[in-house]
Coordinates of C-alpha atoms and ligand atoms in Angstrom, one line a residue:
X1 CA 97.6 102.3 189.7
X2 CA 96.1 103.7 192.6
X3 CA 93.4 101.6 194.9
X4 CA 90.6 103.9 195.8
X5 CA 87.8 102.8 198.2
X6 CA 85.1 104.1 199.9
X7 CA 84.1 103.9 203.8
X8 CA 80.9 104.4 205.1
X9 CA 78.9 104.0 208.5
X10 CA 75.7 104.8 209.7
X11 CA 75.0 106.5 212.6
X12 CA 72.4 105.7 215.2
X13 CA 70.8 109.1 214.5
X14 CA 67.2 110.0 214.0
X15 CA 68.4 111.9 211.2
X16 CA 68.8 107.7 209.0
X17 CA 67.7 108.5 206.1
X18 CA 70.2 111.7 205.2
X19 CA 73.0 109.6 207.0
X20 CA 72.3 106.0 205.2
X21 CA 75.0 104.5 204.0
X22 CA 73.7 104.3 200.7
X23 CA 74.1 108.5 201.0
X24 CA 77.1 108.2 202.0
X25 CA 77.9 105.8 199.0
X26 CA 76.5 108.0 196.4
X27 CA 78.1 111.0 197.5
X28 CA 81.4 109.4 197.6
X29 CA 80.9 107.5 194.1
X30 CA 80.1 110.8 192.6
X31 CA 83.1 112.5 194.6
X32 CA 85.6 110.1 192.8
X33 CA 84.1 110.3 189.7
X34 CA 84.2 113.7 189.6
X35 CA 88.0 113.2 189.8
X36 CA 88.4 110.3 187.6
X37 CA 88.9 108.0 189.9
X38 CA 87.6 104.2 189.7
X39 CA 86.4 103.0 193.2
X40 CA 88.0 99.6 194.0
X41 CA 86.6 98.7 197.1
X42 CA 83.4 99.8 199.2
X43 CA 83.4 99.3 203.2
X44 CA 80.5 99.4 204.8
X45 CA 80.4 99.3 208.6
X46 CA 76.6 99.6 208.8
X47 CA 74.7 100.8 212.1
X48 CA 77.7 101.2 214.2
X49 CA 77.8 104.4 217.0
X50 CA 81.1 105.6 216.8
X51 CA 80.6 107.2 220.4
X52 CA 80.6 104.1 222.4
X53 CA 82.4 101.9 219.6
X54 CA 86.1 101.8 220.1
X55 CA 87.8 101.0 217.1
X56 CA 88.4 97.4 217.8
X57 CA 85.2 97.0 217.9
X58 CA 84.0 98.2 214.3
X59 CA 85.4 95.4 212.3
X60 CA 85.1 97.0 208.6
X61 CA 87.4 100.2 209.8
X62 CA 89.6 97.7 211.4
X63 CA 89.9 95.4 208.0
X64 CA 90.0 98.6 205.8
X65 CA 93.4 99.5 208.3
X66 CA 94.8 96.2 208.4
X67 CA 94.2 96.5 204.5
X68 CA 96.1 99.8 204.3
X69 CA 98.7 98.4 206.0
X70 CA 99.1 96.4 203.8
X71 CA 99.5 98.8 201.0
X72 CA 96.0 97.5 199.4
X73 CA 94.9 100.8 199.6
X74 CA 96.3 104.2 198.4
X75 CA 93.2 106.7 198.4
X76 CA 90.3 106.5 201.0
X77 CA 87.2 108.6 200.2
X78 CA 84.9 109.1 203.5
X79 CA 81.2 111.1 203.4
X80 CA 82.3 113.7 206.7
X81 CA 84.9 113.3 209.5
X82 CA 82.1 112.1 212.0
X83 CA 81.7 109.4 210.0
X84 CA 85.2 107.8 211.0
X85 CA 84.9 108.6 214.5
X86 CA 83.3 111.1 216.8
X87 CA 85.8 111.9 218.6
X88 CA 89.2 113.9 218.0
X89 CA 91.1 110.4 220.3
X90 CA 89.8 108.1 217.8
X91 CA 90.0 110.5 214.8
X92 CA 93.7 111.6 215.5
X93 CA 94.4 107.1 215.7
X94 CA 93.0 106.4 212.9
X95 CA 94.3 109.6 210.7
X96 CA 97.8 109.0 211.8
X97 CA 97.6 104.9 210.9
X98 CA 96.5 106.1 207.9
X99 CA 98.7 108.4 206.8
X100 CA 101.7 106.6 207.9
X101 CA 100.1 103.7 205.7
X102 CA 100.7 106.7 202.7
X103 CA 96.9 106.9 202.2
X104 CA 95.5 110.1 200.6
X105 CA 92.1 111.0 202.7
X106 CA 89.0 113.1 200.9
X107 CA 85.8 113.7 202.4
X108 CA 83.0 114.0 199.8
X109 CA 80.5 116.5 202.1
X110 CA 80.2 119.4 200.4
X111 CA 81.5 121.8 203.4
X112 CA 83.0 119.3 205.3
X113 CA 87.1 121.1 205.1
X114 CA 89.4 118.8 203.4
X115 CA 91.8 116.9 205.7
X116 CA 94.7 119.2 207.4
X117 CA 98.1 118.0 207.3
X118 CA 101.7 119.2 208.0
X119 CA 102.9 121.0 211.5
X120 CA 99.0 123.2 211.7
X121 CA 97.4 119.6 210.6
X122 CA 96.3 118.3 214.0
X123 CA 95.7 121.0 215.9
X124 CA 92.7 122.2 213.6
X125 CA 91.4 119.2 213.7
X126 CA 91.3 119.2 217.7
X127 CA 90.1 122.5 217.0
X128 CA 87.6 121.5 214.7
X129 CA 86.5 118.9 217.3
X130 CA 85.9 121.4 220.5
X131 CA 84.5 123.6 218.2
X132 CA 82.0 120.9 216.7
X133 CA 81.3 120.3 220.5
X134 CA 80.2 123.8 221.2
X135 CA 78.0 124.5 218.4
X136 CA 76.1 121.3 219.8
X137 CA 75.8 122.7 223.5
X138 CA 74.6 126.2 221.5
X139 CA 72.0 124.2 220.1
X140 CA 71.2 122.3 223.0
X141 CA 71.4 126.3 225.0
X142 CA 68.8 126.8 222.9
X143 CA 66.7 124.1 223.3
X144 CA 66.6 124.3 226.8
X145 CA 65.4 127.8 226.7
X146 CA 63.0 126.6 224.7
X147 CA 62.0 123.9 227.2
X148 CA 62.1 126.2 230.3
X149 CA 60.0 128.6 229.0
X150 CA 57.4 125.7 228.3
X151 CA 58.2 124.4 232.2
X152 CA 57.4 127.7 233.6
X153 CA 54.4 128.4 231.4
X154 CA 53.0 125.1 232.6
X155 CA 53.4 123.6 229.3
X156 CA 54.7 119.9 228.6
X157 CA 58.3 121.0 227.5
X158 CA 59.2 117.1 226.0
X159 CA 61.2 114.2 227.2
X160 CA 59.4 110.9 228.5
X161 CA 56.3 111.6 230.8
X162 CA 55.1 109.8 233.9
X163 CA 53.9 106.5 233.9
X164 CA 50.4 106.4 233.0
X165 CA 51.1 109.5 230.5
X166 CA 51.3 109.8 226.8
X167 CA 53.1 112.1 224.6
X168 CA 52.4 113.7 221.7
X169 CA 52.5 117.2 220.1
X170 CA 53.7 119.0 222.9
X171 CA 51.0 117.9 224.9
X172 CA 50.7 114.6 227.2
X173 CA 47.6 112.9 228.3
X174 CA 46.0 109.7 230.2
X175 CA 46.9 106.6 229.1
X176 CA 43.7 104.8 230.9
X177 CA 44.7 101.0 231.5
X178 CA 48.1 102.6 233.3
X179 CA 46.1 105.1 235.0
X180 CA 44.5 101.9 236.3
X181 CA 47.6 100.4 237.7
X182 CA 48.7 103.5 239.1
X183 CA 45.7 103.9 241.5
X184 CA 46.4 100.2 242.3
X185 CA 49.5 101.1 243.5
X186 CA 48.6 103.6 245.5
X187 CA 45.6 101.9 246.9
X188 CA 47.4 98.5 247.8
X189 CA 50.3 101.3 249.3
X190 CA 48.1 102.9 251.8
X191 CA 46.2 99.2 252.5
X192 CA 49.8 97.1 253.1
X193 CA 51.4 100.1 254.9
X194 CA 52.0 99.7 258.6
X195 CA 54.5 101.6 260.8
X196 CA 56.1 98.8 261.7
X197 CA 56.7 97.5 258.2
X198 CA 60.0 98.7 256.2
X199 CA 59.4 99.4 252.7
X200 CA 60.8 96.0 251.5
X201 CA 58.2 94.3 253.4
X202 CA 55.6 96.9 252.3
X203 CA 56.2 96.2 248.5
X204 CA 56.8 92.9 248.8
X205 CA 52.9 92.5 250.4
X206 CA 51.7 94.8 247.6
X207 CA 52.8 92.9 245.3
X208 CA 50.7 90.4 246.5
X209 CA 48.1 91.8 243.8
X210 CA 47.5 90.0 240.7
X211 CA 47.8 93.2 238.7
X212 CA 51.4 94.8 240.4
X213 CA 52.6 90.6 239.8
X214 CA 51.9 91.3 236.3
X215 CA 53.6 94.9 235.9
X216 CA 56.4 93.7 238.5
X217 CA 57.8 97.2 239.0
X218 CA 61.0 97.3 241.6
X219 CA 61.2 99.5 244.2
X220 CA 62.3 102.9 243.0
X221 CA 59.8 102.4 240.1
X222 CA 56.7 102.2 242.6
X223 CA 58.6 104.9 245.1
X224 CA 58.8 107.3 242.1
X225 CA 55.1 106.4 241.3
X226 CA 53.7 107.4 244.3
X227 CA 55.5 110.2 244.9
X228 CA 54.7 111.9 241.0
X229 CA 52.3 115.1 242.0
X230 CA 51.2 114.9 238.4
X231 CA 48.5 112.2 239.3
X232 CA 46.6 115.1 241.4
X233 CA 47.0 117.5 238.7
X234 CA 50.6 119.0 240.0
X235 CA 53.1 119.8 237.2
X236 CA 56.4 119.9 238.0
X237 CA 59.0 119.5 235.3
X238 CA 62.8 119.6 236.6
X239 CA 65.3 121.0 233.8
X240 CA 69.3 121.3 235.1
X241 CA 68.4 120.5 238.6
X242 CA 65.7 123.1 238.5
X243 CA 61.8 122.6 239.4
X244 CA 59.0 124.1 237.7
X245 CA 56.1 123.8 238.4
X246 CA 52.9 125.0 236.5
X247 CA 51.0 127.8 237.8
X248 CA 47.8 126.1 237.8
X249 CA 46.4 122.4 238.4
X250 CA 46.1 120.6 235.1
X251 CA 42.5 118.7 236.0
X252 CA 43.0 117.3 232.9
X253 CA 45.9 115.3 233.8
X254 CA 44.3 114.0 237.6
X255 CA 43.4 110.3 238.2
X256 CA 42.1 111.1 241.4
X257 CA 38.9 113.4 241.4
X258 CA 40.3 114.8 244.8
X259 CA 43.6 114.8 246.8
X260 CA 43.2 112.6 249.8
X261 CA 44.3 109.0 248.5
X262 CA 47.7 111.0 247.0
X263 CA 47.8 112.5 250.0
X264 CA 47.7 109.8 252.3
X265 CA 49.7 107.2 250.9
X266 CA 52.3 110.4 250.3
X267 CA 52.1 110.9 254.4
X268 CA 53.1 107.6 254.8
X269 CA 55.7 107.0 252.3
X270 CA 57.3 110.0 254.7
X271 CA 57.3 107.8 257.6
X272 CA 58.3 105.0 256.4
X273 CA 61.2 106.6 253.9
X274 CA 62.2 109.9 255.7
X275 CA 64.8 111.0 253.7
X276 CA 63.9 109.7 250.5
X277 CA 66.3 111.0 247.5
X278 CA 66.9 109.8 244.1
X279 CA 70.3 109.1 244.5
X280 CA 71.9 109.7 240.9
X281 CA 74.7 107.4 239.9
X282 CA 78.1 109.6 239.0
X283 CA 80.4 108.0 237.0
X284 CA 83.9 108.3 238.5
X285 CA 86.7 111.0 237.2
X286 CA 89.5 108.9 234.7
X287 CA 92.7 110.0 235.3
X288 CA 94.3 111.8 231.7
X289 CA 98.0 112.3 232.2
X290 CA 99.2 108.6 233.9
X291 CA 101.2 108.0 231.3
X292 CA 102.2 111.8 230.9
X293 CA 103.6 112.9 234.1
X294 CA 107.3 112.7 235.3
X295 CA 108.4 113.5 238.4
X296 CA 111.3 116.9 238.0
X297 CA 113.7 115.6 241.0
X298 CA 113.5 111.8 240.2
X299 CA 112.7 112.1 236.4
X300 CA 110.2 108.9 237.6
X301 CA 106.6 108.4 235.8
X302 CA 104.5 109.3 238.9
X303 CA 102.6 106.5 238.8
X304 CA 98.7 105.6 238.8
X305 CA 99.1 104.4 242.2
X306 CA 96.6 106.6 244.0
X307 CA 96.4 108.1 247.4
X308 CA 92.8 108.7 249.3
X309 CA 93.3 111.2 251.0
X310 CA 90.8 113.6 252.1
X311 CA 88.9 111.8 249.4
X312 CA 91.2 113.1 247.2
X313 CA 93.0 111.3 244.6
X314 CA 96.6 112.0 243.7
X315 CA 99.5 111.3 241.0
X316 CA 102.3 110.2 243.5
X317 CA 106.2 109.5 242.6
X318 CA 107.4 106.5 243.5
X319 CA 111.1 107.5 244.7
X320 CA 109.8 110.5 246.6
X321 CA 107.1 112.9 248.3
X322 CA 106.6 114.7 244.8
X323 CA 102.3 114.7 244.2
X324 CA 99.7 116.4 242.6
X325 CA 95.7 116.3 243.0
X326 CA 94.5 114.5 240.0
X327 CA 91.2 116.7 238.8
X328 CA 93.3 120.0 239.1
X329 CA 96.4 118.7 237.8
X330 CA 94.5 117.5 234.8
X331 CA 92.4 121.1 234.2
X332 CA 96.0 122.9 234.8
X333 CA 97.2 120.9 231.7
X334 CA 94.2 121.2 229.9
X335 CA 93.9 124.8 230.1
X336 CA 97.2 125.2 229.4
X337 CA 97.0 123.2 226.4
X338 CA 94.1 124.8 225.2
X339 CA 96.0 128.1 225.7
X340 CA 99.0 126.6 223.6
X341 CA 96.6 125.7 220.9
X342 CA 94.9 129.2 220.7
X343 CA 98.5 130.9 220.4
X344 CA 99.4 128.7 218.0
X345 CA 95.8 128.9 216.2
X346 CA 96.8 132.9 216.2
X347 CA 99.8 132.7 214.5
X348 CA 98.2 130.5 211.8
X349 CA 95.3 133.1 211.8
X350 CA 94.4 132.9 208.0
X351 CA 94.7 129.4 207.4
X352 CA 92.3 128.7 210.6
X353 CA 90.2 131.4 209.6
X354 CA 89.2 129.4 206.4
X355 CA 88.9 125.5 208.1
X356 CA 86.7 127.4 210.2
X357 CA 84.6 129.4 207.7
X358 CA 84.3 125.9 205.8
X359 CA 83.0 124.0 208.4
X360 CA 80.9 126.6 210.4
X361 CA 80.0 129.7 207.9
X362 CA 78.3 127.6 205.1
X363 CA 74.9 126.3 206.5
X364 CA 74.3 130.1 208.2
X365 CA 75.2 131.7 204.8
X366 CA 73.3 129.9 203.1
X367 CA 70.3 130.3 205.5
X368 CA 71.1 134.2 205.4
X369 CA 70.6 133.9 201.6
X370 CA 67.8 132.5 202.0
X371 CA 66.1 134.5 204.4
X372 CA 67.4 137.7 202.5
X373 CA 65.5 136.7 199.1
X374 CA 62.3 135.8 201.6
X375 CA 62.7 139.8 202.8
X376 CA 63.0 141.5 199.5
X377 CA 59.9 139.3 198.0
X378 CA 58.2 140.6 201.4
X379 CA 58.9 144.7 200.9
X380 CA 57.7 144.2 197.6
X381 CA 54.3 142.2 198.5
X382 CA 53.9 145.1 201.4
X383 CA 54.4 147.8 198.6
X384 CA 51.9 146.7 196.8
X385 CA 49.8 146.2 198.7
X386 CA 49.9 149.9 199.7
X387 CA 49.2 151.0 196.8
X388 CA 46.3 148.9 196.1
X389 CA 44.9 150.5 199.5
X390 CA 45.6 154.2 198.4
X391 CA 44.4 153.6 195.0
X392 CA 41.4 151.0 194.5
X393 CA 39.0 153.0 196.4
X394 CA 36.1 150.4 194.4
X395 CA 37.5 147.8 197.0
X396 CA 36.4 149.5 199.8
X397 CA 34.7 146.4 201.1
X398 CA 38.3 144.5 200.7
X399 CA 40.4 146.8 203.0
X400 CA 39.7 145.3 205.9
X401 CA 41.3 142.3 204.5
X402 CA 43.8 144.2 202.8
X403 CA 45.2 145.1 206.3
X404 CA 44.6 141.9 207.9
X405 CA 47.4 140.8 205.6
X406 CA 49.2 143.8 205.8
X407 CA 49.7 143.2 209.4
X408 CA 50.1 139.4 208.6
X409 CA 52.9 140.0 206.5
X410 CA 54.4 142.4 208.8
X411 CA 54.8 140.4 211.0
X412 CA 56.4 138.3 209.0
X413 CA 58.8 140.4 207.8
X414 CA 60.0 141.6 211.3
X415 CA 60.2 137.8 212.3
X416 CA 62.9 137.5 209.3
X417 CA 64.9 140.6 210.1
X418 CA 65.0 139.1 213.5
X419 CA 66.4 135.7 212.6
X420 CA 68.6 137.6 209.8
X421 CA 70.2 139.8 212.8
X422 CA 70.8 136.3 215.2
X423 CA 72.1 135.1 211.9
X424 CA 74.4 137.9 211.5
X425 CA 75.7 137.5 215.1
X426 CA 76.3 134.0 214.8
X427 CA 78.5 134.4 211.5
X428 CA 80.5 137.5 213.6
X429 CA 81.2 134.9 216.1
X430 CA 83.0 133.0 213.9
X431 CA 85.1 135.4 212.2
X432 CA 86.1 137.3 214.9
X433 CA 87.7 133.7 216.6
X434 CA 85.0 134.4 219.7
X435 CA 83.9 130.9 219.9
X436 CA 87.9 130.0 220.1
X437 CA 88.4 132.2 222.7
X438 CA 85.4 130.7 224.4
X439 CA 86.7 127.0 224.0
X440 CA 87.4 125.3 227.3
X441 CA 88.5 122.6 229.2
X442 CA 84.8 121.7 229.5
X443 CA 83.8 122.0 226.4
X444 CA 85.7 118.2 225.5
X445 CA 84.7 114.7 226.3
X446 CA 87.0 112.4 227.8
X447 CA 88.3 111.0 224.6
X448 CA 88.6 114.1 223.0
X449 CA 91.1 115.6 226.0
X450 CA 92.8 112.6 225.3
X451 CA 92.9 113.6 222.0
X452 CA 94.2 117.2 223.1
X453 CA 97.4 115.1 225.5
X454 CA 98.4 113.7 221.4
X455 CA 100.0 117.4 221.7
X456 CA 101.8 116.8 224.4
X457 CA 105.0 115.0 224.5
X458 CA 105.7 115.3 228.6
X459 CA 104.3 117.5 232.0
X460 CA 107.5 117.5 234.1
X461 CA 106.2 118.1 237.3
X462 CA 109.0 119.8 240.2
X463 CA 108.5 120.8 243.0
X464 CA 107.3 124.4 242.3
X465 CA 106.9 124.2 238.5
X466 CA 105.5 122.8 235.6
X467 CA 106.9 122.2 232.2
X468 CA 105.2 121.2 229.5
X469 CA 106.5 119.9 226.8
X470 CA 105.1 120.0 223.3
X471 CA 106.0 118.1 220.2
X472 CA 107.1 121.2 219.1
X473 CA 108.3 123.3 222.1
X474 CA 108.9 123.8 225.4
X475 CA 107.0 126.1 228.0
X476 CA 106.9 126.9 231.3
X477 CA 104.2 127.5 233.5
X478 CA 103.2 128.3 237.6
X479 CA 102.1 124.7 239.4
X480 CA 99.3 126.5 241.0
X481 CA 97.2 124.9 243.5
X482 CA 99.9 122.7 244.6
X483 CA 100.8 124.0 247.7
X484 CA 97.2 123.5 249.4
X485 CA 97.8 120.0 248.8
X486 CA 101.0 119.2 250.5
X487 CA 100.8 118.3 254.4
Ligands
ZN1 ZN1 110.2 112.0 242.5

């Protein structure tokens, strides 16, 4: 007899209550019953993020391996892909254990495309992955149109406000008892301020005051306080590195009835910090091909010993001079991955075509549908109503409200043939492969570009070429870039 069991794991979403594991339970119960099947065993991982969670350190996917491993377990039934992992890495480590542990694998989401296997099997589900990816940044495109248009209207466009600033509705206002601690901070700025004092020594006397003890802000905090324009009314909301700021002063949103205490302690802060910045904190570039790269004279692993040089880091051979520039070594291989996926995704144009209607096409058709019924109900509310405005001429008194709805539903209707046409072009999109040809080396996180190298067997770097080596096949390419580098 066959062991089936079910895995499920929520997600730190806001979204809980449509990811709940109890969802995910009843979806998948209902999945094997549909089938036949009797469910033996039910894992539940509970809150776990799958982002920053390696597998090691979700213990129930971990048992429920060890388990297959064991040949406990012939048939696994999970709610979507995401749900295993969020990544195509982690995905591609547990499929593979799994499969090699002769487990079947359903997913019980209605249009989540069943698992691919054989020679096209992983590379649609990297596909699937970088695709997933860039349907997110669309979304998040959107958003941020959405949110720069706000900015430059002078409107709140979201995230966390200043401190002493609430949010809510699209709007934010005074919080008073932290509007009070903000004009102690600047008042006890300007009185502990001296040219002689650094801003250590400043803070350190201003914190003197019972109020800033209690707070006990650092440094930056109180720096980024008194430097906020917003407490004299100035808006200016940064999106993508870009300031806008609002056309007019929101009085509103003052804690100072005039500018001269903001000004002031701002004229000092200059002194006494001249070249203030918020300095951000970048995390630093992980090498992806250490274990991938072999030298084409020595046949050697060029190793993760790394050369600073010109601040720039290299893969270096350890027999001879043979080296390559990490970051552009790495987007070469990418890229040309990438490439090697698309050919391949064109020869297996039908059978992508579908995995990617599946997962992509439902929700907008479905939407389209919808919005489609919503039209036709709308001609046939505007007909009448014309009619009743040729014909009832006793209603005379009515017709001005007759056409205030006209023009009501109107607009309406023009609104749906608008979102029917971006519809349209999103479901084009996806037929026509543009968002595949649109993929690129930025479009993946770390882990999934690690999950793209799983294609790659070897890069043989020589001195003037590049071979990649697939599981599957061999290609050449040009080692561009390379010649810059050498001394
Ligand atoms: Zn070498």
């Amino acid at each position: 007899m066959k062991n089936t069991v079910i895995y499920a794991r929520q997600s730190l979403d806001k979204d809980k209550q449509k990811n709940s594991t109890n969802v995910q339970k009843t979806v998948c119960v209902e999945y094997a019953h549909h089938n036949d099947w009797i469910v033996h065993k039910f894992y539940n991982e509970g809150e776990k993020s799958a982002r920053i969670n390696s597998i090691e350190e979700r213990p129930v996917i971990s048992k429920l391996m060890y388990d297959a491993e064991q040949g406990e377990i012939s048939r696994l039934i999970v709610y979507k892909r995401d749900r295993l992992a969020r990544n195509v890495q982690q995905y591609l480590q547990i499929i593979r254990r799994l499969l090699d542990a002769k487990v079947e694998i359903h997913f019980a989401a209605d249009n989540e495309p069943p698992l691919q296997t054989g020679p096209t099997g992983e590379f649609v589900e990297i596909l699937l992955a970088g695709l997933a990816q860039q349907e997110g940044e669309n979304i998040h495109r959107r958003q941020m149109q959405t949110r720069v248009y706000l900015a430059k209207n002078g409107d709140w466009c979201g995230g966390s406000p200043p401190y002493g600033y609430t949010s809510s509705e699209g709007t934010i206002k005074i919080v008073r008892e932290k509007a009070e601690v903000v004009k102690i901070i600047f008042q006890e700025f300007i009185a502990c301020w001296s040219e002689e004092k650094n801003i250590t020594e400043i803070i350190k006397a201003m914190k003197e005051h019972p109020e800033l003890k209690e707070v006990n802000f650092g440094k930056e905090r109180i720096l980024k306080i008194i430097s906020q324009p917003l407490y004299k009314g100035v808006l200016i909301q940064r999106l993508q590195g870009v300031d806008y700021q609002a056309p007019n002063i929101k009085t509103e949103l003052r804690i100072w009835d005039d500018d001269e205490i903001w000004n002031e302690a701002n004229r000092r802060l200059k002194i006494t910090c001249p070249d203030m910045e918020w300095l951000e904190v970048k995390e630093p570039y992980q090498a992806l091909l250490e274990q991938k790269i072999k030298c084409g004279m020595c046949q050697q692993k060029l190793n993760d010993m790394k050369i600073l040089k010109r601040q720039k880091v290299y893969y270096k051979c350890p027999d001879c001079t043979n080296r390559v520039p990490i970051v552009e070594f790495d987007q070469l291989v990418i890229d040309a991955i990438l490439n090697h996926l698309k050919k391949m995704a064109q020869s297996h144009v039908e059978e992508v075509k579908k995995v990617l209607q599946n997962r992509f096409l439902h929700l907008p058709s479905k939407k389209k549908k919808q919005l489609e019924d919503g039209k036709l109900k709308l001609e046939q509310d505007l007909k009448k109503k014309m009619k009743q405005l040729t014909t009832d001429s006793s209603a005379i008194h009515s017709i001005q409200n007759l056409v205030r709805e006209y023009k009501d539903k109107f607009a309406e209707h023009e609104s749906l043939l608008n979102q029917c046409y971006h519809l349209e072009q999103a479901i084009q999109n996806i037929t026509h492969f543009e968002n595949l040809d649109k993929l690129t080396f930025e479009h993946f996180s770390y882990d999934d570009k690690l999950g793209i190298l799983n294609l790659l067997e070897w890069v043989v770097c020589g001195e003037s070429t590049v071979y990649l080596r697939y599981n599957d096949k061999k290609e050449k390419g040009d080692k561009d870039g390379r010649e810059n580098e050498s001394t």
